[in-house]
Coordinates of C-alpha atoms in Angstrom, one line a residue:
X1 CA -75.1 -67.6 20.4
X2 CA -74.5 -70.8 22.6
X3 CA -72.4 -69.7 25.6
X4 CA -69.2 -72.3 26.1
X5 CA -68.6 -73.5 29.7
X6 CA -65.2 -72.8 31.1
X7 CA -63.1 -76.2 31.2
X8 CA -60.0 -77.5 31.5
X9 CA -60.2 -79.6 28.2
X10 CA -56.8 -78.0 26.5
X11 CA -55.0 -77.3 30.1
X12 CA -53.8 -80.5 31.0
X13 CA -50.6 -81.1 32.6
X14 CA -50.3 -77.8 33.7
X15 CA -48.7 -77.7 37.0
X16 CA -45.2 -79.0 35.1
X17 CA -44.9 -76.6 32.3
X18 CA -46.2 -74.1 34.8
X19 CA -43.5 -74.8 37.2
X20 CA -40.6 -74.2 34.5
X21 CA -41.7 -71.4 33.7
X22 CA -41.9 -69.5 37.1
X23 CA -38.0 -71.3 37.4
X24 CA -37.0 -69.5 34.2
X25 CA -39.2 -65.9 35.3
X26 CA -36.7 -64.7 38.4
X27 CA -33.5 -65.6 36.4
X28 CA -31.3 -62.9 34.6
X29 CA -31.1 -63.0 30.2
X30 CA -31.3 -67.0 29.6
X31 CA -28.7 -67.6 32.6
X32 CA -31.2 -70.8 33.6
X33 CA -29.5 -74.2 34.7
X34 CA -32.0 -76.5 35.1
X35 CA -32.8 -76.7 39.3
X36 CA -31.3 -79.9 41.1
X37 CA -35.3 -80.9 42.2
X38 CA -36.9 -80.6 38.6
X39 CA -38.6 -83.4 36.8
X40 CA -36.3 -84.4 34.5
X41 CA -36.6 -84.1 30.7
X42 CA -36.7 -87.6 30.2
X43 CA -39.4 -88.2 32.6
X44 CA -41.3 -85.5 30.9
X45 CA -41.0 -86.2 27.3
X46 CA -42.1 -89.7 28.0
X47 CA -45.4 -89.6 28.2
X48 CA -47.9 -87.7 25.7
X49 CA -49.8 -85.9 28.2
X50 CA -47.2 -84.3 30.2
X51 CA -45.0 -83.4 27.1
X52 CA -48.5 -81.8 25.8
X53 CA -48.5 -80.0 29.2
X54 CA -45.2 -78.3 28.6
X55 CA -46.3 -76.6 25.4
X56 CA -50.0 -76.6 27.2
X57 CA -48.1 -73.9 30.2
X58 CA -46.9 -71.7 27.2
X59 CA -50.2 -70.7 26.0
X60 CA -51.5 -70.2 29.8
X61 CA -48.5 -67.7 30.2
X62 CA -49.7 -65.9 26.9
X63 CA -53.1 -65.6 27.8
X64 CA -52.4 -64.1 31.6
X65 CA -50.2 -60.9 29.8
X66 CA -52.3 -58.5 27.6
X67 CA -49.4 -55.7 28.2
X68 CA -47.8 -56.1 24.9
X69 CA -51.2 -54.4 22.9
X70 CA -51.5 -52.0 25.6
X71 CA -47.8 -51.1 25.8
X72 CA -47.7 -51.1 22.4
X73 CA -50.4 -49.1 21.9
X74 CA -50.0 -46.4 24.2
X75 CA -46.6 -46.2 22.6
X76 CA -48.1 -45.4 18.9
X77 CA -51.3 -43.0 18.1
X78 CA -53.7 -45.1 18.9
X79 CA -54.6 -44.4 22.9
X80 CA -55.3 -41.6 24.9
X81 CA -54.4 -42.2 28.9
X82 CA -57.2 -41.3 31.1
X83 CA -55.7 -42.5 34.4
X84 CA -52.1 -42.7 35.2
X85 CA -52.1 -44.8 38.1
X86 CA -51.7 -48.0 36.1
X87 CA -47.9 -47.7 36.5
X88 CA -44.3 -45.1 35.4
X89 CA -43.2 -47.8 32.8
X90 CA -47.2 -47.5 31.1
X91 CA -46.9 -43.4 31.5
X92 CA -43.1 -43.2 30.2
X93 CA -44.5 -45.7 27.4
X94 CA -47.4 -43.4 26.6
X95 CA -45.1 -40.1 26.8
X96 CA -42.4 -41.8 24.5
X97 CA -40.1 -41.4 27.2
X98 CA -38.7 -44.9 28.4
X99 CA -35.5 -45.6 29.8
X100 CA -34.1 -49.0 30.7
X101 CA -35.1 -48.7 34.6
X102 CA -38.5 -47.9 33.5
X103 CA -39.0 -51.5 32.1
X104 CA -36.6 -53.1 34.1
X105 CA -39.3 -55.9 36.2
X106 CA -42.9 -56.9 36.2
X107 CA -45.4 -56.7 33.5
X108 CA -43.2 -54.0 31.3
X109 CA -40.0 -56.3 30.7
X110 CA -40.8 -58.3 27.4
X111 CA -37.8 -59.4 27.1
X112 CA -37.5 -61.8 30.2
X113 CA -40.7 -63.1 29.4
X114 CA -40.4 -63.7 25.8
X115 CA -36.6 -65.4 26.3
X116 CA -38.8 -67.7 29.2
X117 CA -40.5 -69.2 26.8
X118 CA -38.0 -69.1 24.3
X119 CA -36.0 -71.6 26.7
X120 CA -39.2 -73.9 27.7
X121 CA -39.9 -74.2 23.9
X122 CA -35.9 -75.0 23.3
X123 CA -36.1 -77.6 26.1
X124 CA -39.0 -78.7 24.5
X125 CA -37.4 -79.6 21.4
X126 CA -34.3 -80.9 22.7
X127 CA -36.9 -83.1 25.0
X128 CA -38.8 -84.4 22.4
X129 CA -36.0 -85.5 20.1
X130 CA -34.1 -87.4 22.4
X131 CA -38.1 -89.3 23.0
X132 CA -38.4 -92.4 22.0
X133 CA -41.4 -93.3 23.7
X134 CA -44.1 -90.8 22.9
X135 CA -46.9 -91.1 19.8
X136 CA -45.4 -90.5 16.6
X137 CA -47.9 -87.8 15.9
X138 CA -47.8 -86.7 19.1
X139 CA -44.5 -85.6 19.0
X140 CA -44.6 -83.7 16.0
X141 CA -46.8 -81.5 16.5
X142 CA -45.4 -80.4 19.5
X143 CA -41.9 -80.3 18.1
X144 CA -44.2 -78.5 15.4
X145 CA -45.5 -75.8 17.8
X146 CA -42.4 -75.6 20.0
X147 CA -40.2 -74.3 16.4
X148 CA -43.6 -72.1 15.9
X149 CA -43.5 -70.6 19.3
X150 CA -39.9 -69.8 19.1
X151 CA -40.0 -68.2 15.8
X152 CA -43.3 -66.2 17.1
X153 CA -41.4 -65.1 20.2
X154 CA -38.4 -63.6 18.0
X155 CA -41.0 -61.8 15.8
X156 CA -42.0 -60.0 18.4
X157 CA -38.2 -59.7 20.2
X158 CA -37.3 -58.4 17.2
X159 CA -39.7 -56.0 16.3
X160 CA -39.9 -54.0 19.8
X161 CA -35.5 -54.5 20.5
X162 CA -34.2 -54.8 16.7
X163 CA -31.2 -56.8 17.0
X164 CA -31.2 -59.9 19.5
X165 CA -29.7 -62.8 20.7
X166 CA -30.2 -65.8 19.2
X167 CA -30.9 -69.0 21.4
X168 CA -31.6 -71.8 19.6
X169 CA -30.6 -74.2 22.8
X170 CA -31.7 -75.0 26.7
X171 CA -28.0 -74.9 27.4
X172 CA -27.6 -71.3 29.8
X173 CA -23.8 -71.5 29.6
X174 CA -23.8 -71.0 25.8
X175 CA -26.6 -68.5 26.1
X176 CA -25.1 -66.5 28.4
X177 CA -22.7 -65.6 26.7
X178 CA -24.3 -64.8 23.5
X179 CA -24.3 -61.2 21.7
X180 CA -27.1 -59.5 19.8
X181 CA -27.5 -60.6 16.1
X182 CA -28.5 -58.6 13.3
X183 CA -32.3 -58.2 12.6
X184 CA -32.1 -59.8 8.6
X185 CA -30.6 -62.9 10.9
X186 CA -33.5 -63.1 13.4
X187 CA -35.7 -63.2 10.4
X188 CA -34.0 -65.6 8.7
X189 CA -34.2 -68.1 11.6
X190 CA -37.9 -66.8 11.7
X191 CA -38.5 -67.8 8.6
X192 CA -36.4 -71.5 8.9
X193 CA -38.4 -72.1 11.8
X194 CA -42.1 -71.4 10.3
X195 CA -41.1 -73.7 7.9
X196 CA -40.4 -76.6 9.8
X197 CA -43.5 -75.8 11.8
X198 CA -45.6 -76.1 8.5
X199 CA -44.2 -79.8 7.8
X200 CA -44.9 -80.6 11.1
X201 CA -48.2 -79.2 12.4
X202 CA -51.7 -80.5 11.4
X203 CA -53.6 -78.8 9.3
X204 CA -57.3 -79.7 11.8
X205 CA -57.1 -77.9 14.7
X206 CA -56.6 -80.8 17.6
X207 CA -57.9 -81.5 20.9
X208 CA -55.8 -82.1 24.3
X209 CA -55.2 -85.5 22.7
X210 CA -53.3 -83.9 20.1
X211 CA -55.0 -87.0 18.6
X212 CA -58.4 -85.7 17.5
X213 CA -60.4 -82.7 15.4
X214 CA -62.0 -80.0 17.5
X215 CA -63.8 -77.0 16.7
X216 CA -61.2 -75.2 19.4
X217 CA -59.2 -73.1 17.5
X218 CA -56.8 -72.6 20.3
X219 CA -53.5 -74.9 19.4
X220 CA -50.9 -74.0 16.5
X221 CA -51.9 -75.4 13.5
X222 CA -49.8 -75.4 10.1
X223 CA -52.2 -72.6 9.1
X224 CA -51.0 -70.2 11.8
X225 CA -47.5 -71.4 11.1
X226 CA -48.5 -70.0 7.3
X227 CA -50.1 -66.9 8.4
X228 CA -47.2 -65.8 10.4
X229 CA -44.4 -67.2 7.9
X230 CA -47.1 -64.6 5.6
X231 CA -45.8 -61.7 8.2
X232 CA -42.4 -62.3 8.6
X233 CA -42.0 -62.0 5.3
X234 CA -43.8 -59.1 4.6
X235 CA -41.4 -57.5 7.0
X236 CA -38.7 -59.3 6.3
X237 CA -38.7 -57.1 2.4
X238 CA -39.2 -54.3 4.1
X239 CA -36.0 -54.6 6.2
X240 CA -33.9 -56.3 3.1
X241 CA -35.9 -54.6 0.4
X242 CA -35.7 -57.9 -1.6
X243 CA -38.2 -58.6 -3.5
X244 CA -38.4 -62.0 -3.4
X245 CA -39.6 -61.9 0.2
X246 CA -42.7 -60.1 -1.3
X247 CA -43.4 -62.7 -3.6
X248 CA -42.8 -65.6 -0.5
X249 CA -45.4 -63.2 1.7
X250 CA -47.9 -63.3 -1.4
X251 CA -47.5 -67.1 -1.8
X252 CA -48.2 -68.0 1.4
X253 CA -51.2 -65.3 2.5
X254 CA -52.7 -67.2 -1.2
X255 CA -52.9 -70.4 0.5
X256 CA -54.8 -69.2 3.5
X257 CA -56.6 -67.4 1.3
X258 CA -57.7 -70.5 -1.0
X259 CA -61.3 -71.5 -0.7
X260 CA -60.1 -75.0 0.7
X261 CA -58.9 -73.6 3.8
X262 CA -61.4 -73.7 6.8
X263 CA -61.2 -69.9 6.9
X264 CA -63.8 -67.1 6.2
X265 CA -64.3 -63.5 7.3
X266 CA -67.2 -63.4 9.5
X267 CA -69.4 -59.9 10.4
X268 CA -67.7 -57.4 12.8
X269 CA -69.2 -58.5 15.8
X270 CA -68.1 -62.1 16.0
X271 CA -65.0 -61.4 14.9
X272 CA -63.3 -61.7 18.5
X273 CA -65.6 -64.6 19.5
X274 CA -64.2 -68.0 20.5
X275 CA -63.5 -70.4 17.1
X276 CA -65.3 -68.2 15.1
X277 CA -64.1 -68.9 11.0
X278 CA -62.0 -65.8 11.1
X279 CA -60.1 -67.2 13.8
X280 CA -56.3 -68.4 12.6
X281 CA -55.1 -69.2 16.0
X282 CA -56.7 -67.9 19.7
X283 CA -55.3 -67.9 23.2
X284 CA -58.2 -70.2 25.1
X285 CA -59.4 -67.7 28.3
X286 CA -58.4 -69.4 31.6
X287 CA -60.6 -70.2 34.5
X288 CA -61.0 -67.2 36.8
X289 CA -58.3 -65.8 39.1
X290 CA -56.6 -62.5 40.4
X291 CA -54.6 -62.4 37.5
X292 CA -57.1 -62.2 34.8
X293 CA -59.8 -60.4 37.1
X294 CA -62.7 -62.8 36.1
X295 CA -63.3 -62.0 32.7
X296 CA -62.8 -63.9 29.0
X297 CA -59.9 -62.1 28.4
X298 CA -57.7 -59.0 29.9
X299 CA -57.7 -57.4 26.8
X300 CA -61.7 -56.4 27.6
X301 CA -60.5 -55.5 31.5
X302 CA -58.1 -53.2 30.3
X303 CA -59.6 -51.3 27.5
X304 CA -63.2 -51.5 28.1
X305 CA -63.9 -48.2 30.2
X306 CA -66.4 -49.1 32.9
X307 CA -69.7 -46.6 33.3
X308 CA -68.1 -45.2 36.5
X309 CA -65.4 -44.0 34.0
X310 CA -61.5 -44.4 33.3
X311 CA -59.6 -46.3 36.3
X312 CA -56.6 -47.7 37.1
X313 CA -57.2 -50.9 35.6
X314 CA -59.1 -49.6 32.8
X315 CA -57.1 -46.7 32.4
X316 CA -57.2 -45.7 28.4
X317 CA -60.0 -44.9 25.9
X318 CA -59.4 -44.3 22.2
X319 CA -56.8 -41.2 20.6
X320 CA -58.3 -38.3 19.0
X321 CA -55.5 -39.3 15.8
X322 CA -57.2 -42.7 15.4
X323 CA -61.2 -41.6 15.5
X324 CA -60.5 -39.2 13.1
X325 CA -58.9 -42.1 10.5
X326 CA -62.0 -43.4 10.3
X327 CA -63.9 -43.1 7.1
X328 CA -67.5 -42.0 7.0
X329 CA -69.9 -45.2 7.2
X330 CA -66.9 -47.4 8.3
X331 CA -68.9 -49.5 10.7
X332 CA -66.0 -50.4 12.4
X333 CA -66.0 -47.2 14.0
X334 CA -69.7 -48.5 15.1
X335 CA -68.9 -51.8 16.3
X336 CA -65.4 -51.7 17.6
X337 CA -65.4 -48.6 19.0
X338 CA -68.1 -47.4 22.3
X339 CA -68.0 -44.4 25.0
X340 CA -69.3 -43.7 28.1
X341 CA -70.3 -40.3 29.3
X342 CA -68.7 -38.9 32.1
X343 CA -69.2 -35.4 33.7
X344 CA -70.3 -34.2 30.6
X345 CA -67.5 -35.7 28.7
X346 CA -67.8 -38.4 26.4
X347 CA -64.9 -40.9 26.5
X348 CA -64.3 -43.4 23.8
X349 CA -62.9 -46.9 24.1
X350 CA -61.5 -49.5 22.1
X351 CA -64.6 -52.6 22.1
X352 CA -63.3 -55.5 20.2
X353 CA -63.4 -57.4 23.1
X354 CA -66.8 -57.0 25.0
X355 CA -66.9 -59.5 27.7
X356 CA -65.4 -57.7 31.1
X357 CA -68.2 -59.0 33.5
X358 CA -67.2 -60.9 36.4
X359 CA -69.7 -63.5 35.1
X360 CA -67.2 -66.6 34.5
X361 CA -69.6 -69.4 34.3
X362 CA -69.1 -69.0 30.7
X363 CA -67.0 -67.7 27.9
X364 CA -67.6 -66.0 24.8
X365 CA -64.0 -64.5 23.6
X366 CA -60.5 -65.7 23.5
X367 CA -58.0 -63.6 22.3
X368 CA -57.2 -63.9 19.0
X369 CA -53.6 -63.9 17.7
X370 CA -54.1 -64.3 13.8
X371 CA -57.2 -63.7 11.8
X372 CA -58.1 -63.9 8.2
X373 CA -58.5 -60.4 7.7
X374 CA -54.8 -59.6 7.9
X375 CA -53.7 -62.2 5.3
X376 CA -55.8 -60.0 3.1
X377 CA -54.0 -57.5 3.8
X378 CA -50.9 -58.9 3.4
X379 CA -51.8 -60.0 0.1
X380 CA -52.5 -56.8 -1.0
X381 CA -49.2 -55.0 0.2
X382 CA -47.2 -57.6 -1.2
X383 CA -49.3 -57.3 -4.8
X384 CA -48.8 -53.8 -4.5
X385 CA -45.1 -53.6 -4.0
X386 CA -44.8 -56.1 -7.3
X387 CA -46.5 -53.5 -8.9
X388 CA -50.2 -55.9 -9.2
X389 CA -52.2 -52.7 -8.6
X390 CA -55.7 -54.7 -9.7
X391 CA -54.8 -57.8 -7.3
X392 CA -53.6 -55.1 -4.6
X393 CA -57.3 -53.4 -4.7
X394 CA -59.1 -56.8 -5.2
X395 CA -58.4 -58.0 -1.5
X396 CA -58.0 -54.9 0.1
X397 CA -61.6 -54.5 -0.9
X398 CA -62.1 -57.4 1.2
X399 CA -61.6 -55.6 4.2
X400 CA -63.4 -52.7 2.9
X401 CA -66.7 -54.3 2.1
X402 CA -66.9 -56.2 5.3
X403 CA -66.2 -52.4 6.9
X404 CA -69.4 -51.1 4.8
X405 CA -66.8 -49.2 2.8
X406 CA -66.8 -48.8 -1.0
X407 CA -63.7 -50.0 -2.7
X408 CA -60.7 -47.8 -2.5
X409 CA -60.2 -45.1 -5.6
X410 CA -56.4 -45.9 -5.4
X411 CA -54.9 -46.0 -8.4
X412 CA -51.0 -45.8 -8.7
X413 CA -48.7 -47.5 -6.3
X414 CA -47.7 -45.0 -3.6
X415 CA -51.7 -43.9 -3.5
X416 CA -52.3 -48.0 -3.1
X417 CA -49.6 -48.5 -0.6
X418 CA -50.8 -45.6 1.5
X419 CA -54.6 -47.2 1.5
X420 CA -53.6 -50.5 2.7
X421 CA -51.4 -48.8 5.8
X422 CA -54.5 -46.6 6.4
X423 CA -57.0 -50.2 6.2
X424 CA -54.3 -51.7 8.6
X425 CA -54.5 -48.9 10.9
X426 CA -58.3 -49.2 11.2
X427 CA -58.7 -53.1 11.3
X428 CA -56.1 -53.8 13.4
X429 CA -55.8 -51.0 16.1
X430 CA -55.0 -52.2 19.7
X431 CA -54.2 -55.9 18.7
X432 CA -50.7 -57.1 19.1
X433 CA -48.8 -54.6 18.5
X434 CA -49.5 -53.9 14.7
X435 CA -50.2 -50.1 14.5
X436 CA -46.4 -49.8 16.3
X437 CA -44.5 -52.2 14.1
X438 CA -46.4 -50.8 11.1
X439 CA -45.1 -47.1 12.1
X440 CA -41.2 -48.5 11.8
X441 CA -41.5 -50.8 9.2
X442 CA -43.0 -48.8 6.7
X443 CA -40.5 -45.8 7.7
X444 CA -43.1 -43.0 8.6
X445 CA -42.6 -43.3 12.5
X446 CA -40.7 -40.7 12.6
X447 CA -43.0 -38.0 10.7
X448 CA -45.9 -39.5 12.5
X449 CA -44.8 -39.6 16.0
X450 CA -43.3 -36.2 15.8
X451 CA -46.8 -34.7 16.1
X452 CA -48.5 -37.1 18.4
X453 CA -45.8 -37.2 20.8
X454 CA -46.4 -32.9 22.0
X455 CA -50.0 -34.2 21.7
X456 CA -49.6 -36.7 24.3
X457 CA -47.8 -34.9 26.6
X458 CA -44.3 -35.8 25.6
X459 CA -41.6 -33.1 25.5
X460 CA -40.9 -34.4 21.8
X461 CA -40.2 -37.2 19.9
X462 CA -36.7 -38.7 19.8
X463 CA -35.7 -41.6 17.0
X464 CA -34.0 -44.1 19.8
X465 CA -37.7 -44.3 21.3
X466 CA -39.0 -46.8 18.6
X467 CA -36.9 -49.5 19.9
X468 CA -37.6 -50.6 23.6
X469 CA -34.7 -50.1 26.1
X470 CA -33.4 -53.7 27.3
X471 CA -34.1 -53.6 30.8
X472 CA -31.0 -52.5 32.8
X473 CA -31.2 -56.3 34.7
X474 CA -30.4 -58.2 31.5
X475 CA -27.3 -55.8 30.7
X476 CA -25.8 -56.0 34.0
X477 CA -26.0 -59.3 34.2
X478 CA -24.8 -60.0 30.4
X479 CA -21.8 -57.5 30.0
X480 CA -21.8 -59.1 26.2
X481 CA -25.2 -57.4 25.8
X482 CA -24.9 -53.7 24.6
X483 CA -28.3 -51.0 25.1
X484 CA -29.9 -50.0 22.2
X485 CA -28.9 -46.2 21.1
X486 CA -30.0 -43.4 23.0
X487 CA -30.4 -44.9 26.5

C-alpha cells in the first residue's frame, strides 16, 4: 500500500490548545481559573485557525495516552502480564487490587485527564458562542466536536467511576463544588450532547480548513457522533432497562449501516490502517518524540512483544481465557493475534496494530476509535433484546463471515445474546476498553472475574473492583466528592 508521510496538515495551532491543557493537567478535580498570562478566549475564538487549534490539542492529548486499553485490559480476561516493571498502579490493575493511592498521578489517573479535556472542550463552547467573527461553518463544527468530545469523555468517566460530576461549564468555582450525579443522568447528558453534535458536524470528513473534503478520517464527523450516540444507548437500556433506548441504539447503528454512508468492512489486515473504509473516526499518529517512542501509534509499542521477548514497555502478551474463545478457523486468531518464542516458550501477543519500528518517515496506522464492525454489532444486540432473532443473526453474521466463520446456530434469545457478547469479545479485544465495560454492563462480571482473578494472581475477586477508585488527590481536594464503595 502507499505509505503516508508524517505531516502536520491536521496539527495546526497547536502550541495554544497545547498550553491549556498542560494549565488544566497539575490542577486538582476541575478547580482551574483561567491563569492571569493566558491568551484570552476572545483572542482565541477569533480567528478560525487558532479556534481549530484548541479542539486540534484535544486529539494530540488522545493520541499520546494508550493506558486506557491497556489498563482496561489487564483489568478484564483479556491479558497476561509478562513483566511487571511497567508500574504498581498496571500490577494492582492486573491483580484486581486497586486502591485510590494506586491511581492517584501519572498515566493511571483517568479522571484528571478526562475532566482536562472536559474543561478545554467547555471553554471551547463557551468561546465559540460568544464569536462573532469566525466562519459560520467553521464554528459549528467545532461547537459540533467540542459537545462530541464532552459527551465521549463522560462515556468513558462513566463507565470506569459510575456516578460523576457533571461539568457542563469553564467556570472552576461552580465545578468545584459539584457532587457526583447518578449514572442514568450522565447518560442522559450523553445522549443530549450526541445529538447536538449530529446537527452540527459534517457528514465529509474535513481537512485543517475545516473548509474542505479529505480522505483523513481523523476529525469528528456527524457519523462518529451517530456511532457513539449508537453506544450510549445500547448501554444506556442496559442501565434503565427501557426498551426504548434499544430501539434509539438500533435506529442509529441503521443509518451507519445504510449503503449511502461512506463505510464498509474492509479484510482483517487493513482494518487498523490509516482511513481505511472501516474507519468511523481515528486519532492521526503524531510526529516522533519520547512520548510515543517513534512508532504509528503506542498501542503497537505496548502490546507488540519484541523478538528479545516481554519488557517493560512491552510488558503483556495475550490471556490463556481469551485464546481459548476463539473458534476454530476464526482467522482473527491468525491475523490479530502473533507470538514470539522465547526460551522455549511461546508467548502470544495482541497484533492489531503492527507498526512498532522506529522507522517514522512514514505512517501506516492511527488508532482507530470507532469502526463499522461494532455498529453491527450493536444492531444485532439491540434486534435481539426486541426479540428480532432473524435481524439479530443477519448482522452478527457480518462479523462472522469477515472472521471466516459460518453463521451462528443461535436460535432463541438468551443463546443469541450470548453469541453476540462472545463476537464482541473476539472482535474487539484490547481496544478501548470494550471487553471491561462489556463484563459490567451485561452483569456477568462478577461470575467471570471470580475465576480469572486466582488465575491472575489476585487473592480473589471483590465486587467494588469493577469501578476505578477516584484518585485520593481529587477527594481531598473536593470534600463534596465521596469514593466509590470498598475503598
Amino acid at each position: 500500500m502507499k505509505l503516508r508521510k508524517y505531516s502536520h496538515r491536521m496539527i495546526i495551532g497547536i502550541c495554544i490548545p497545547i498550553m491549556l491543557l498542560s494549565i488544566t493537567g497539575c490542577k486538582k478535580y476541575l478547580q482551574i481559573p483561567a491563569p492571569a498570562n493566558s491568551i484570552s478566549s476572545q483572542n482565541i475564538y477569533s480567528l478560525d485557525n487558532t479556534a481549530i487549534g484548541v479542539l486540534s490539542g484535544i486529539y494530540v492529548k488522545m493520541t499520546i495516552n494508550p493506558h486506557l486499553p491497556a489498563f482496561t485490559s489487564c483489568s478484564a480476561d483479556e491479558l497476561t502480564l509478562l513483566n511487571n516493571s511497567y508500574s504498581v498502579a498496571l500490577n494492582m490493575a492486573y491483580a484486581n487490587n486497586l486502591n485510590s493511592d494506586a491511581v492517584g498521578g501519572g498515566n493511571y489517573d483517568f479522571w484528571s485527564p478526562f475532566y482536562n479535556l472536559i474543561y478545554v472542550a467547555n471553554a471551547a463552547i463557551e468561546g465559540l458562542n460568544q464569536s462573532t467573527t469566525l466562519t459560520p461553518a467553521v464554528k459549528q463544527q467545532l461547537l459540533g466536536e467540542a459537545v462530541f468530545i464532552r459527551a465521549w469523555c463522560y462515556f468513558y468517566l462513566v463507565n470506569l467511576y459510575g456516578d460523576v460530576p457533571l461539568a457542563l461549564t469553564p467556570d472552576y468555582k461552580i465545578n468545584a463544588s459539584l457532587e457526583r450525579r447518578p449514572a442514568t443522568q450522565v447518560y442522559q447528558q450523553i445522549i443530549a450532547d450526541l445529538i447536538d453534535a449530529q446537527t452540527r458536524l459534517s457528514a465529509d470528513f474535513l481537512d485543517v480548513t475545516l473548509l474542505n473534503k479529505t480522505t483523513e478520517r481523523v476529525r469528528p464527523t456527524k457519523w462518529a457522533a451517530t456511532a457513539l450516540l449508537a453506544r450510549a444507548y445500547l448501554y444506556y437500556g442496559n442501565l434503565s432497562g427501557d426498551a426504548t433506548n434499544y430501539k434509539n441504539a438500533a435506529d442509529q447503528a441503521s443509518t451507519i449501516l445504510q449503503s449511502s454512508s461512506p463505510f464498509s468492512l474492509v479484510s482483517l489486515n487493513n482494518a487498523f490502517l490509516t482511513n481505511n473504509n472501516e474507519a468511523i473516526w481515528q486519532l492521526q499518529s503524531q510526529p516522533p518524540s519520547s512520548s510515543n517512542g517513534g512508532v504509528d501509534t503506542r498501542e503497537a509499542a505496548f502490546f507488540i512483544i519484541p523478538a528479545g521477548g516481554p519488557s517493560q514497555f512491552s510488558p503483556v502478551g495475550v490471556s490463556p481465557f481469551l485464546l481459548s474463545a476463539f473458534e476454530p478457523g476464526d482467522q482473527r486468531r491468525v491475523k490479530w493475534i502473533d507470538s514470539v518464542k522465547i526460551s522455549g516458550t511461546i508467548n502470544y501477543f495482541a497484533s492489531k496494530y503492527k507498526d512498532n519500528k522506529n522507522d517514522v518517515s512514514s505512517t501506516t496506522e492511527y488508532v482507530t476509535v470507532f469502526r463499522l464492525a461494532e455498529q453491527y454489532l450493536i444492531l444485532a444486540e439491540a434486534k435481539a433484546v426486541q426479540g428480532d432473532l432473524v435481524n439479530a443473526a443477519t448482522n452478527l453474521n457480518k462479523v462472522r463471515t469477515r472472521a471466516g466463520l459460518p453463521n451462528t446456530t443461535a436460535s432463541t434469545q438468551s443463546e443469541m445474546l450470548a453469541a453476540i457478547q462472545h463476537e464482541r469479545q473476539i472482535e474487539f479485544f484490547t481496544e478501548f476498553g470494550h471487553r471491561w465495560f462489556d463484563l459490567k454492563r451485561t452483569k456477568i462480571i462478577n461470575a467471570v472475574m471470580s475465576v480469572v482473578t486466582p488465575k491472575k494472581g489476585g487473592i480473589s475477586w471483590d465486587p467494588n473492583q469493577a469501578l476505578y477508585p477516584i484518585p485520593l488527590a481529587q477527594i481531598q481536594a473536593a470534600p463534596r466528592l465521596n469514593q466509590n464503595a470498598g475503598y
